[in-house]
PDB file of C-alpha atoms in Angstrom:
ATOM      1  CA  UNK A   1     163.749 151.875 144.594  1.00 82.00           C
ATOM      2  CA  UNK A   2     160.129 151.448 145.899  1.00 92.00           C
ATOM      3  CA  UNK A   3     157.145 153.769 145.001  1.00 94.00           C
ATOM      4  CA  UNK A   4     153.618 153.987 145.880  1.00 94.00           C
ATOM      5  CA  UNK A   5     150.809 152.993 143.207  1.00 94.00           C
ATOM      6  CA  UNK A   6     149.898 156.662 142.914  1.00 92.00           C
ATOM      7  CA  UNK A   7     153.168 157.305 141.223  1.00 91.00           C
ATOM      8  CA  UNK A   8     152.712 154.612 138.600  1.00 89.00           C
ATOM      9  CA  UNK A   9     149.323 156.196 137.981  1.00 89.00           C
ATOM     10  CA  UNK A  10     150.686 159.143 136.631  1.00 88.00           C
ATOM     11  CA  UNK A  11     153.016 157.790 134.434  1.00 88.00           C
ATOM     12  CA  UNK A  12     150.147 155.966 132.388  1.00 88.00           C
ATOM     13  CA  UNK A  13     148.809 156.987 129.164  1.00 87.00           C
ATOM     14  CA  UNK A  14     146.632 154.284 128.285  1.00 87.00           C
ATOM     15  CA  UNK A  15     142.924 155.450 129.745  1.00 88.00           C
ATOM     16  CA  UNK A  16     141.935 151.862 130.587  1.00 87.00           C
ATOM     17  CA  UNK A  17     145.214 151.207 132.404  1.00 90.00           C
ATOM     18  CA  UNK A  18     144.738 154.614 134.292  1.00 91.00           C
ATOM     19  CA  UNK A  19     141.322 153.729 135.184  1.00 91.00           C
ATOM     20  CA  UNK A  20     142.529 150.498 136.619  1.00 92.00           C
ATOM     21  CA  UNK A  21     145.236 152.101 138.821  1.00 93.00           C
ATOM     22  CA  UNK A  22     142.669 154.928 139.763  1.00 94.00           C
ATOM     23  CA  UNK A  23     140.344 152.404 140.873  1.00 93.00           C
ATOM     24  CA  UNK A  24     142.976 150.807 143.210  1.00 94.00           C
ATOM     25  CA  UNK A  25     143.910 154.219 144.759  1.00 93.00           C
ATOM     26  CA  UNK A  26     140.315 154.996 145.340  1.00 92.00           C
ATOM     27  CA  UNK A  27     139.024 151.577 146.771  1.00 93.00           C
ATOM     28  CA  UNK A  28     141.689 149.763 147.880  1.00 95.00           C
ATOM     29  CA  UNK A  29     143.346 151.387 150.802  1.00 95.00           C
ATOM     30  CA  UNK A  30     145.936 148.959 151.825  1.00 97.00           C
ATOM     31  CA  UNK A  31     147.106 148.646 148.252  1.00 97.00           C
ATOM     32  CA  UNK A  32     147.221 152.577 147.948  1.00 95.00           C
ATOM     33  CA  UNK A  33     149.262 152.856 151.071  1.00 95.00           C
ATOM     34  CA  UNK A  34     151.609 149.947 150.322  1.00 97.00           C
ATOM     35  CA  UNK A  35     154.913 150.558 148.475  1.00 97.00           C
ATOM     36  CA  UNK A  36     155.894 148.765 145.033  1.00 97.00           C
ATOM     37  CA  UNK A  37     159.087 147.639 143.614  1.00 96.00           C
ATOM     38  CA  UNK A  38     159.685 146.212 140.215  1.00 95.00           C
ATOM     39  CA  UNK A  39     161.192 142.922 139.773  1.00 96.00           C
ATOM     40  CA  UNK A  40     162.253 140.407 137.310  1.00 96.00           C
ATOM     41  CA  UNK A  41     161.657 136.737 137.006  1.00 97.00           C
ATOM     42  CA  UNK A  42     159.039 134.460 138.156  1.00 97.00           C
ATOM     43  CA  UNK A  43     159.682 134.530 141.810  1.00 97.00           C
ATOM     44  CA  UNK A  44     161.415 136.999 144.103  1.00 96.00           C
ATOM     45  CA  UNK A  45     164.118 136.117 146.645  1.00 96.00           C
ATOM     46  CA  UNK A  46     164.382 138.178 150.227  1.00 94.00           C
ATOM     47  CA  UNK A  47     166.625 138.217 153.298  1.00 93.00           C
ATOM     48  CA  UNK A  48     164.713 139.384 156.593  1.00 91.00           C
ATOM     49  CA  UNK A  49     166.977 140.070 159.638  1.00 86.00           C
ATOM     50  CA  UNK A  50     166.508 137.193 162.231  1.00 84.00           C
ATOM     51  CA  UNK A  51     169.002 138.360 165.119  1.00 87.00           C
ATOM     52  CA  UNK A  52     171.432 141.098 165.352  1.00 88.00           C
ATOM     53  CA  UNK A  53     175.183 140.712 165.946  1.00 91.00           C
ATOM     54  CA  UNK A  54     176.346 139.888 169.483  1.00 87.00           C
ATOM     55  CA  UNK A  55     177.898 142.969 171.294  1.00 86.00           C
ATOM     56  CA  UNK A  56     179.611 143.085 174.571  1.00 86.00           C
ATOM     57  CA  UNK A  57     182.425 144.864 176.791  1.00 92.00           C
ATOM     58  CA  UNK A  58     186.044 143.534 177.052  1.00 90.00           C
ATOM     59  CA  UNK A  59     188.573 143.739 179.824  1.00 93.00           C
ATOM     60  CA  UNK A  60     191.466 145.868 179.375  1.00 93.00           C
ATOM     61  CA  UNK A  61     193.904 143.930 176.822  1.00 94.00           C
ATOM     62  CA  UNK A  62     190.985 141.648 176.313  1.00 92.00           C
ATOM     63  CA  UNK A  63     188.932 140.805 173.481  1.00 90.00           C
ATOM     64  CA  UNK A  64     185.461 140.205 172.481  1.00 87.00           C
ATOM     65  CA  UNK A  65     183.973 137.300 170.412  1.00 87.00           C
ATOM     66  CA  UNK A  66     183.043 138.126 166.702  1.00 86.00           C
ATOM     67  CA  UNK A  67     179.452 137.323 165.785  1.00 89.00           C
ATOM     68  CA  UNK A  68     177.485 138.159 162.822  1.00 91.00           C
ATOM     69  CA  UNK A  69     173.688 139.080 162.518  1.00 90.00           C
ATOM     70  CA  UNK A  70     171.682 136.200 160.896  1.00 89.00           C
ATOM     71  CA  UNK A  71     168.967 136.550 158.359  1.00 90.00           C
ATOM     72  CA  UNK A  72     166.158 134.284 157.074  1.00 89.00           C
ATOM     73  CA  UNK A  73     165.966 133.945 153.157  1.00 94.00           C
ATOM     74  CA  UNK A  74     162.557 133.136 151.379  1.00 95.00           C
ATOM     75  CA  UNK A  75     161.212 133.298 148.199  1.00 95.00           C
ATOM     76  CA  UNK A  76     158.018 134.533 147.095  1.00 96.00           C
ATOM     77  CA  UNK A  77     156.395 133.351 143.986  1.00 97.00           C
ATOM     78  CA  UNK A  78     154.831 135.923 141.452  1.00 98.00           C
ATOM     79  CA  UNK A  79     151.069 135.568 141.203  1.00 98.00           C
ATOM     80  CA  UNK A  80     149.103 136.503 137.947  1.00 97.00           C
ATOM     81  CA  UNK A  81     145.971 138.588 138.309  1.00 96.00           C
ATOM     82  CA  UNK A  82     143.832 139.080 135.411  1.00 91.00           C
ATOM     83  CA  UNK A  83     140.457 139.650 133.790  1.00 89.00           C
ATOM     84  CA  UNK A  84     139.305 139.097 130.190  1.00 89.00           C
ATOM     85  CA  UNK A  85     136.158 140.553 128.416  1.00 87.00           C
ATOM     86  CA  UNK A  86     134.880 139.140 125.340  1.00 87.00           C
ATOM     87  CA  UNK A  87     132.244 140.673 123.047  1.00 85.00           C
ATOM     88  CA  UNK A  88     130.921 140.352 119.632  1.00 84.00           C
ATOM     89  CA  UNK A  89     132.818 142.926 117.200  1.00 81.00           C
ATOM     90  CA  UNK A  90     129.316 144.525 116.084  1.00 85.00           C
ATOM     91  CA  UNK A  91     128.555 145.454 119.629  1.00 80.00           C
ATOM     92  CA  UNK A  92     131.621 147.030 119.969  1.00 76.00           C
ATOM     93  CA  UNK A  93     130.565 149.474 116.972  1.00 79.00           C
ATOM     94  CA  UNK A  94     127.077 149.727 117.774  1.00 82.00           C
ATOM     95  CA  UNK A  95     127.037 150.099 121.268  1.00 81.00           C
ATOM     96  CA  UNK A  96     130.332 151.455 122.555  1.00 81.00           C
ATOM     97  CA  UNK A  97     128.666 152.747 125.942  1.00 82.00           C
ATOM     98  CA  UNK A  98     127.821 149.302 126.903  1.00 80.00           C
ATOM     99  CA  UNK A  99     131.271 148.018 126.456  1.00 81.00           C
ATOM    100  CA  UNK A 100     132.596 151.065 128.485  1.00 84.00           C
ATOM    101  CA  UNK A 101     130.216 150.146 131.057  1.00 86.00           C
ATOM    102  CA  UNK A 102     131.215 146.371 131.219  1.00 87.00           C
ATOM    103  CA  UNK A 103     135.094 147.298 130.996  1.00 87.00           C
ATOM    104  CA  UNK A 104     134.186 149.476 134.130  1.00 89.00           C
ATOM    105  CA  UNK A 105     132.730 146.570 135.823  1.00 91.00           C
ATOM    106  CA  UNK A 106     135.740 144.519 134.910  1.00 91.00           C
ATOM    107  CA  UNK A 107     138.045 146.892 136.461  1.00 92.00           C
ATOM    108  CA  UNK A 108     135.701 147.000 139.556  1.00 93.00           C
ATOM    109  CA  UNK A 109     135.743 143.405 140.141  1.00 94.00           C
ATOM    110  CA  UNK A 110     139.670 143.021 139.438  1.00 94.00           C
ATOM    111  CA  UNK A 111     140.313 145.891 141.928  1.00 95.00           C
ATOM    112  CA  UNK A 112     138.240 143.984 144.414  1.00 96.00           C
ATOM    113  CA  UNK A 113     139.714 140.627 143.735  1.00 96.00           C
ATOM    114  CA  UNK A 114     143.366 141.888 144.199  1.00 97.00           C
ATOM    115  CA  UNK A 115     142.604 143.908 147.500  1.00 97.00           C
ATOM    116  CA  UNK A 116     140.850 140.597 149.025  1.00 98.00           C
ATOM    117  CA  UNK A 117     143.866 138.458 148.196  1.00 98.00           C
ATOM    118  CA  UNK A 118     146.064 141.156 149.836  1.00 98.00           C
ATOM    119  CA  UNK A 119     144.295 140.273 153.249  1.00 98.00           C
ATOM    120  CA  UNK A 120     143.103 136.903 152.559  1.00 98.00           C
ATOM    121  CA  UNK A 121     145.169 135.293 149.920  1.00 97.00           C
ATOM    122  CA  UNK A 122     146.769 132.041 150.125  1.00 96.00           C
ATOM    123  CA  UNK A 123     149.398 130.767 147.660  1.00 95.00           C
ATOM    124  CA  UNK A 124     148.359 127.061 147.959  1.00 92.00           C
ATOM    125  CA  UNK A 125     144.666 127.879 146.292  1.00 85.00           C
ATOM    126  CA  UNK A 126     143.581 129.728 143.441  1.00 87.00           C
ATOM    127  CA  UNK A 127     146.966 130.443 142.220  1.00 94.00           C
ATOM    128  CA  UNK A 128     146.875 133.338 144.474  1.00 97.00           C
ATOM    129  CA  UNK A 129     149.724 135.277 146.365  1.00 98.00           C
ATOM    130  CA  UNK A 130     149.841 135.109 150.365  1.00 98.00           C
ATOM    131  CA  UNK A 131     147.930 137.750 151.873  1.00 98.00           C
ATOM    132  CA  UNK A 132     148.459 139.377 155.597  1.00 98.00           C
ATOM    133  CA  UNK A 133     146.754 136.481 157.295  1.00 98.00           C
ATOM    134  CA  UNK A 134     148.993 133.908 156.170  1.00 98.00           C
ATOM    135  CA  UNK A 135     152.163 136.104 156.262  1.00 98.00           C
ATOM    136  CA  UNK A 136     151.628 136.903 160.005  1.00 98.00           C
ATOM    137  CA  UNK A 137     151.196 133.171 160.686  1.00 97.00           C
ATOM    138  CA  UNK A 138     153.654 131.026 162.278  1.00 94.00           C
ATOM    139  CA  UNK A 139     156.362 129.727 160.091  1.00 89.00           C
ATOM    140  CA  UNK A 140     156.178 126.201 161.358  1.00 82.00           C
ATOM    141  CA  UNK A 141     159.882 125.808 160.378  1.00 82.00           C
ATOM    142  CA  UNK A 142     158.934 125.446 156.650  1.00 89.00           C
ATOM    143  CA  UNK A 143     157.590 128.764 155.677  1.00 94.00           C
ATOM    144  CA  UNK A 144     160.336 131.455 156.236  1.00 94.00           C
ATOM    145  CA  UNK A 145     158.123 134.353 154.643  1.00 96.00           C
ATOM    146  CA  UNK A 146     155.763 134.041 157.731  1.00 96.00           C
ATOM    147  CA  UNK A 147     156.559 136.309 160.800  1.00 96.00           C
ATOM    148  CA  UNK A 148     154.550 134.652 163.486  1.00 96.00           C
ATOM    149  CA  UNK A 149     153.390 138.451 164.443  1.00 97.00           C
ATOM    150  CA  UNK A 150     149.885 137.421 165.449  1.00 97.00           C
ATOM    151  CA  UNK A 151     148.042 138.548 168.868  1.00 97.00           C
ATOM    152  CA  UNK A 152     145.037 136.604 170.156  1.00 97.00           C
ATOM    153  CA  UNK A 153     142.142 138.967 171.256  1.00 96.00           C
ATOM    154  CA  UNK A 154     140.597 137.534 174.510  1.00 91.00           C
ATOM    155  CA  UNK A 155     140.716 134.045 175.093  1.00 91.00           C
ATOM    156  CA  UNK A 156     140.652 132.984 171.435  1.00 90.00           C
ATOM    157  CA  UNK A 157     137.218 131.909 171.343  1.00 93.00           C
ATOM    158  CA  UNK A 158     135.265 134.305 169.769  1.00 92.00           C
ATOM    159  CA  UNK A 159     133.526 135.273 173.005  1.00 95.00           C
ATOM    160  CA  UNK A 160     135.247 138.792 173.489  1.00 96.00           C
ATOM    161  CA  UNK A 161     134.691 141.808 171.594  1.00 96.00           C
ATOM    162  CA  UNK A 162     137.641 143.927 170.516  1.00 96.00           C
ATOM    163  CA  UNK A 163     139.818 144.734 173.646  1.00 95.00           C
ATOM    164  CA  UNK A 164     141.404 148.390 173.141  1.00 93.00           C
ATOM    165  CA  UNK A 165     144.369 147.202 175.566  1.00 94.00           C
ATOM    166  CA  UNK A 166     144.958 144.468 172.921  1.00 96.00           C
ATOM    167  CA  UNK A 167     144.802 147.019 170.092  1.00 96.00           C
ATOM    168  CA  UNK A 168     147.432 149.133 172.126  1.00 96.00           C
ATOM    169  CA  UNK A 169     149.467 146.031 172.321  1.00 97.00           C
ATOM    170  CA  UNK A 170     149.207 145.407 168.577  1.00 98.00           C
ATOM    171  CA  UNK A 171     150.311 149.018 167.879  1.00 97.00           C
ATOM    172  CA  UNK A 172     153.256 149.000 170.404  1.00 97.00           C
ATOM    173  CA  UNK A 173     154.706 145.743 169.068  1.00 98.00           C
ATOM    174  CA  UNK A 174     154.463 147.175 165.267  1.00 98.00           C
ATOM    175  CA  UNK A 175     157.867 148.768 164.414  1.00 97.00           C
ATOM    176  CA  UNK A 176     158.242 151.250 161.924  1.00 96.00           C
ATOM    177  CA  UNK A 177     156.746 154.401 160.699  1.00 95.00           C
ATOM    178  CA  UNK A 178     153.415 155.113 158.533  1.00 94.00           C
ATOM    179  CA  UNK A 179     151.270 153.112 160.571  1.00 96.00           C
ATOM    180  CA  UNK A 180     147.826 152.388 159.593  1.00 97.00           C
ATOM    181  CA  UNK A 181     144.887 150.226 161.221  1.00 97.00           C
ATOM    182  CA  UNK A 182     142.712 147.957 158.754  1.00 98.00           C
ATOM    183  CA  UNK A 183     139.291 146.567 159.805  1.00 98.00           C
ATOM    184  CA  UNK A 184     135.950 145.576 158.393  1.00 98.00           C
ATOM    185  CA  UNK A 185     133.010 147.973 158.017  1.00 97.00           C
ATOM    186  CA  UNK A 186     131.011 146.392 160.799  1.00 97.00           C
ATOM    187  CA  UNK A 187     133.957 146.627 163.517  1.00 97.00           C
ATOM    188  CA  UNK A 188     134.549 150.079 162.226  1.00 96.00           C
ATOM    189  CA  UNK A 189     130.944 151.178 162.922  1.00 95.00           C
ATOM    190  CA  UNK A 190     131.542 149.502 166.549  1.00 95.00           C
ATOM    191  CA  UNK A 191     134.576 151.955 166.741  1.00 93.00           C
ATOM    192  CA  UNK A 192     132.623 154.669 165.552  1.00 91.00           C
ATOM    193  CA  UNK A 193     129.840 154.089 168.620  1.00 90.00           C
ATOM    194  CA  UNK A 194     132.827 153.701 171.069  1.00 89.00           C
ATOM    195  CA  UNK A 195     134.058 157.021 170.168  1.00 85.00           C
ATOM    196  CA  UNK A 196     130.881 158.566 171.730  1.00 85.00           C
ATOM    197  CA  UNK A 197     131.519 156.395 174.917  1.00 84.00           C
ATOM    198  CA  UNK A 198     133.694 158.402 177.252  1.00 79.00           C
ATOM    199  CA  UNK A 199     134.333 155.280 179.378  1.00 76.00           C
ATOM    200  CA  UNK A 200     135.931 153.483 176.060  1.00 74.00           C
ATOM    201  CA  UNK A 201     136.908 155.948 173.326  1.00 63.00           C
ATOM    202  CA  UNK A 202     138.903 158.521 174.875  1.00 64.00           C
ATOM    203  CA  UNK A 203     141.564 158.164 172.298  1.00 82.00           C
ATOM    204  CA  UNK A 204     139.135 157.656 169.242  1.00 85.00           C
ATOM    205  CA  UNK A 205     139.214 161.129 167.027  1.00 86.00           C
ATOM    206  CA  UNK A 206     138.808 162.091 163.753  1.00 83.00           C
ATOM    207  CA  UNK A 207     141.663 163.210 161.342  1.00 79.00           C
ATOM    208  CA  UNK A 208     141.947 164.323 157.949  1.00 79.00           C
ATOM    209  CA  UNK A 209     143.414 161.638 155.500  1.00 73.00           C
ATOM    210  CA  UNK A 210     145.886 162.161 152.605  1.00 68.00           C
ATOM    211  CA  UNK A 211     142.663 163.579 150.361  1.00 68.00           C
ATOM    212  CA  UNK A 212     141.720 165.737 153.323  1.00 75.00           C
ATOM    213  CA  UNK A 213     138.519 163.567 154.157  1.00 77.00           C
ATOM    214  CA  UNK A 214     137.946 163.177 158.044  1.00 82.00           C
ATOM    215  CA  UNK A 215     138.498 159.637 159.181  1.00 85.00           C
ATOM    216  CA  UNK A 216     138.672 157.848 162.266  1.00 90.00           C
ATOM    217  CA  UNK A 217     141.841 157.321 164.015  1.00 93.00           C
ATOM    218  CA  UNK A 218     143.093 155.659 167.266  1.00 94.00           C
ATOM    219  CA  UNK A 219     145.701 156.973 169.311  1.00 91.00           C
ATOM    220  CA  UNK A 220     146.674 159.344 166.265  1.00 90.00           C
ATOM    221  CA  UNK A 221     146.559 156.438 163.804  1.00 94.00           C
ATOM    222  CA  UNK A 222     143.922 156.513 161.101  1.00 94.00           C
ATOM    223  CA  UNK A 223     141.750 153.606 160.659  1.00 95.00           C
ATOM    224  CA  UNK A 224     141.035 152.297 157.199  1.00 95.00           C
ATOM    225  CA  UNK A 225     138.183 150.044 156.108  1.00 96.00           C
ATOM    226  CA  UNK A 226     139.722 146.937 154.243  1.00 97.00           C
ATOM    227  CA  UNK A 227     136.958 146.896 151.768  1.00 97.00           C
ATOM    228  CA  UNK A 228     134.821 144.688 149.903  1.00 96.00           C
ATOM    229  CA  UNK A 229     134.805 141.456 148.193  1.00 96.00           C
ATOM    230  CA  UNK A 230     133.319 140.842 144.416  1.00 94.00           C
ATOM    231  CA  UNK A 231     130.301 139.215 146.010  1.00 95.00           C
ATOM    232  CA  UNK A 232     129.569 142.554 148.219  1.00 94.00           C
ATOM    233  CA  UNK A 233     130.730 140.907 151.349  1.00 96.00           C
ATOM    234  CA  UNK A 234     133.182 142.640 153.487  1.00 97.00           C
ATOM    235  CA  UNK A 235     136.795 141.201 153.329  1.00 98.00           C
ATOM    236  CA  UNK A 236     137.323 141.407 157.183  1.00 98.00           C
ATOM    237  CA  UNK A 237     133.916 140.509 158.346  1.00 97.00           C
ATOM    238  CA  UNK A 238     133.119 138.415 161.252  1.00 97.00           C
ATOM    239  CA  UNK A 239     133.426 135.416 158.990  1.00 96.00           C
ATOM    240  CA  UNK A 240     136.712 133.981 160.601  1.00 96.00           C
ATOM    241  CA  UNK A 241     136.809 130.939 162.835  1.00 94.00           C
ATOM    242  CA  UNK A 242     134.217 131.055 165.775  1.00 95.00           C
ATOM    243  CA  UNK A 243     132.369 134.163 163.947  1.00 96.00           C
ATOM    244  CA  UNK A 244     135.426 136.491 164.702  1.00 97.00           C
ATOM    245  CA  UNK A 245     137.353 138.953 162.615  1.00 98.00           C
ATOM    246  CA  UNK A 246     140.735 140.441 162.594  1.00 98.00           C
ATOM    247  CA  UNK A 247     142.583 143.697 162.650  1.00 98.00           C
ATOM    248  CA  UNK A 248     145.668 144.453 160.984  1.00 98.00           C
ATOM    249  CA  UNK A 249     148.298 147.056 162.289  1.00 98.00           C
ATOM    250  CA  UNK A 250     150.583 147.934 159.445  1.00 98.00           C
ATOM    251  CA  UNK A 251     153.779 150.107 159.093  1.00 98.00           C
ATOM    252  CA  UNK A 252     153.737 150.881 155.504  1.00 97.00           C
ATOM    253  CA  UNK A 253     157.337 152.407 155.379  1.00 95.00           C
ATOM    254  CA  UNK A 254     159.492 149.272 156.431  1.00 92.00           C
ATOM    255  CA  UNK A 255     156.573 146.628 156.172  1.00 95.00           C
ATOM    256  CA  UNK A 256     154.768 145.135 153.478  1.00 97.00           C
ATOM    257  CA  UNK A 257     155.876 145.376 149.691  1.00 97.00           C
ATOM    258  CA  UNK A 258     154.422 144.432 146.478  1.00 98.00           C
ATOM    259  CA  UNK A 259     156.837 143.118 143.884  1.00 97.00           C
ATOM    260  CA  UNK A 260     155.470 143.387 140.406  1.00 96.00           C
ATOM    261  CA  UNK A 261     156.898 142.243 137.161  1.00 96.00           C
ATOM    262  CA  UNK A 262     156.031 145.373 134.937  1.00 92.00           C
ATOM    263  CA  UNK A 263     152.997 147.427 135.278  1.00 91.00           C
ATOM    264  CA  UNK A 264     149.551 146.566 134.825  1.00 92.00           C
ATOM    265  CA  UNK A 265     149.117 145.520 131.050  1.00 91.00           C
ATOM    266  CA  UNK A 266     145.879 145.590 128.788  1.00 89.00           C
ATOM    267  CA  UNK A 267     145.592 144.170 125.459  1.00 89.00           C
ATOM    268  CA  UNK A 268     142.857 144.180 122.738  1.00 87.00           C
ATOM    269  CA  UNK A 269     142.660 141.088 120.307  1.00 85.00           C
ATOM    270  CA  UNK A 270     140.176 140.996 117.422  1.00 83.00           C
ATOM    271  CA  UNK A 271     139.504 137.337 116.741  1.00 81.00           C
ATOM    272  CA  UNK A 272     137.182 136.703 113.581  1.00 79.00           C
ATOM    273  CA  UNK A 273     133.730 138.231 114.681  1.00 84.00           C
ATOM    274  CA  UNK A 274     134.884 138.899 118.460  1.00 85.00           C
ATOM    275  CA  UNK A 275     136.995 141.374 120.364  1.00 86.00           C
ATOM    276  CA  UNK A 276     138.723 140.241 123.458  1.00 88.00           C
ATOM    277  CA  UNK A 277     140.182 142.776 125.991  1.00 88.00           C
ATOM    278  CA  UNK A 278     142.446 141.493 128.610  1.00 91.00           C
ATOM    279  CA  UNK A 279     143.937 143.024 131.812  1.00 92.00           C
ATOM    280  CA  UNK A 280     146.921 141.483 133.608  1.00 95.00           C
ATOM    281  CA  UNK A 281     148.913 141.972 136.597  1.00 96.00           C
ATOM    282  CA  UNK A 282     152.042 140.037 137.725  1.00 97.00           C
ATOM    283  CA  UNK A 283     152.578 140.824 141.492  1.00 97.00           C
ATOM    284  CA  UNK A 284     153.203 139.401 144.908  1.00 98.00           C
ATOM    285  CA  UNK A 285     153.407 140.613 148.385  1.00 98.00           C
ATOM    286  CA  UNK A 286     156.052 140.002 151.182  1.00 97.00           C
ATOM    287  CA  UNK A 287     156.744 141.590 154.649  1.00 97.00           C
ATOM    288  CA  UNK A 288     160.202 143.139 154.787  1.00 95.00           C
ATOM    289  CA  UNK A 289     160.554 143.760 158.518  1.00 95.00           C
ATOM    290  CA  UNK A 290     159.562 140.972 160.961  1.00 93.00           C
ATOM    291  CA  UNK A 291     157.577 143.209 163.477  1.00 96.00           C
ATOM    292  CA  UNK A 292     156.190 145.823 160.927  1.00 97.00           C
ATOM    293  CA  UNK A 293     152.767 143.842 160.417  1.00 98.00           C
ATOM    294  CA  UNK A 294     150.688 142.812 163.495  1.00 98.00           C
ATOM    295  CA  UNK A 295     147.538 140.802 163.096  1.00 98.00           C
ATOM    296  CA  UNK A 296     145.040 140.860 166.106  1.00 98.00           C
ATOM    297  CA  UNK A 297     142.766 137.761 165.662  1.00 98.00           C
ATOM    298  CA  UNK A 298     139.773 136.408 167.286  1.00 97.00           C
ATOM    299  CA  UNK A 299     137.810 139.574 167.770  1.00 98.00           C
ATOM    300  CA  UNK A 300     134.332 138.411 168.412  1.00 97.00           C
ATOM    301  CA  UNK A 301     130.808 140.318 167.260  1.00 97.00           C
ATOM    302  CA  UNK A 302     130.497 141.933 170.675  1.00 96.00           C
ATOM    303  CA  UNK A 303     130.741 145.270 172.151  1.00 92.00           C
ATOM    304  CA  UNK A 304     134.330 146.909 172.457  1.00 93.00           C
ATOM    305  CA  UNK A 305     136.124 147.303 175.795  1.00 91.00           C
ATOM    306  CA  UNK A 306     138.627 149.199 177.084  1.00 86.00           C
TER     307      UNK A 306
END
């Protein structure tokens, strides 16, 4: 049974592991909103519905042709996120506050890195799992885990700012409940500006989120800022092809899911005169329902239009 990461947090007793989970809850909205599933093995086999069975009407005393639904089977390898901190054993005893601060930075960096991979990850590089950008791409006949659910903003050349008409299209084409919109900070600021322009932002409002904070929403769907990478840059900045960015509309109840082999693990190993503290998380991301995630790509760094 799938569960949110906040539920895992409440079952942890180790202070460091709790801090890691809390960091994801506080700083990684996509991970916070996405369901998790416990699995075993080095990869996960999934089946996604491709077509429904054929149906029809028959003449009196006639028959109908028996057909079955079809599915696409795909396999998602488990990736291995981790962090390792090493220090002299003396410093652990002499300056514990320094160790605590460094561990806090390690937790922050791990959060940012896994959060970036959730959007931008590519299993063909850096031993990552595929993120939403790859998973919403065309399957090319050889990548059944990909959905092909990408809508191009404007002419696809980066010469058009976000079209709210295209955002409407992405929302309508996203099937399922628990919808959220994810974008970069710079585009979010443009949305805030558009909310004050009656000719553009008639459907932009502020609504309370799960924690009671007021967040910008479009057509009643909360807009979340994707977050920062470890170098301080925005994950969904205008750094894609032709100086563009992307927006993701996600139906969390039926769409993406993280498969994890056990929960986040931390170990402390004393070796001669040093102390090593490791943090590890074995997980992958896949999209269950074909149309539960839409990527709106090729959004230029220009004004938003209706």
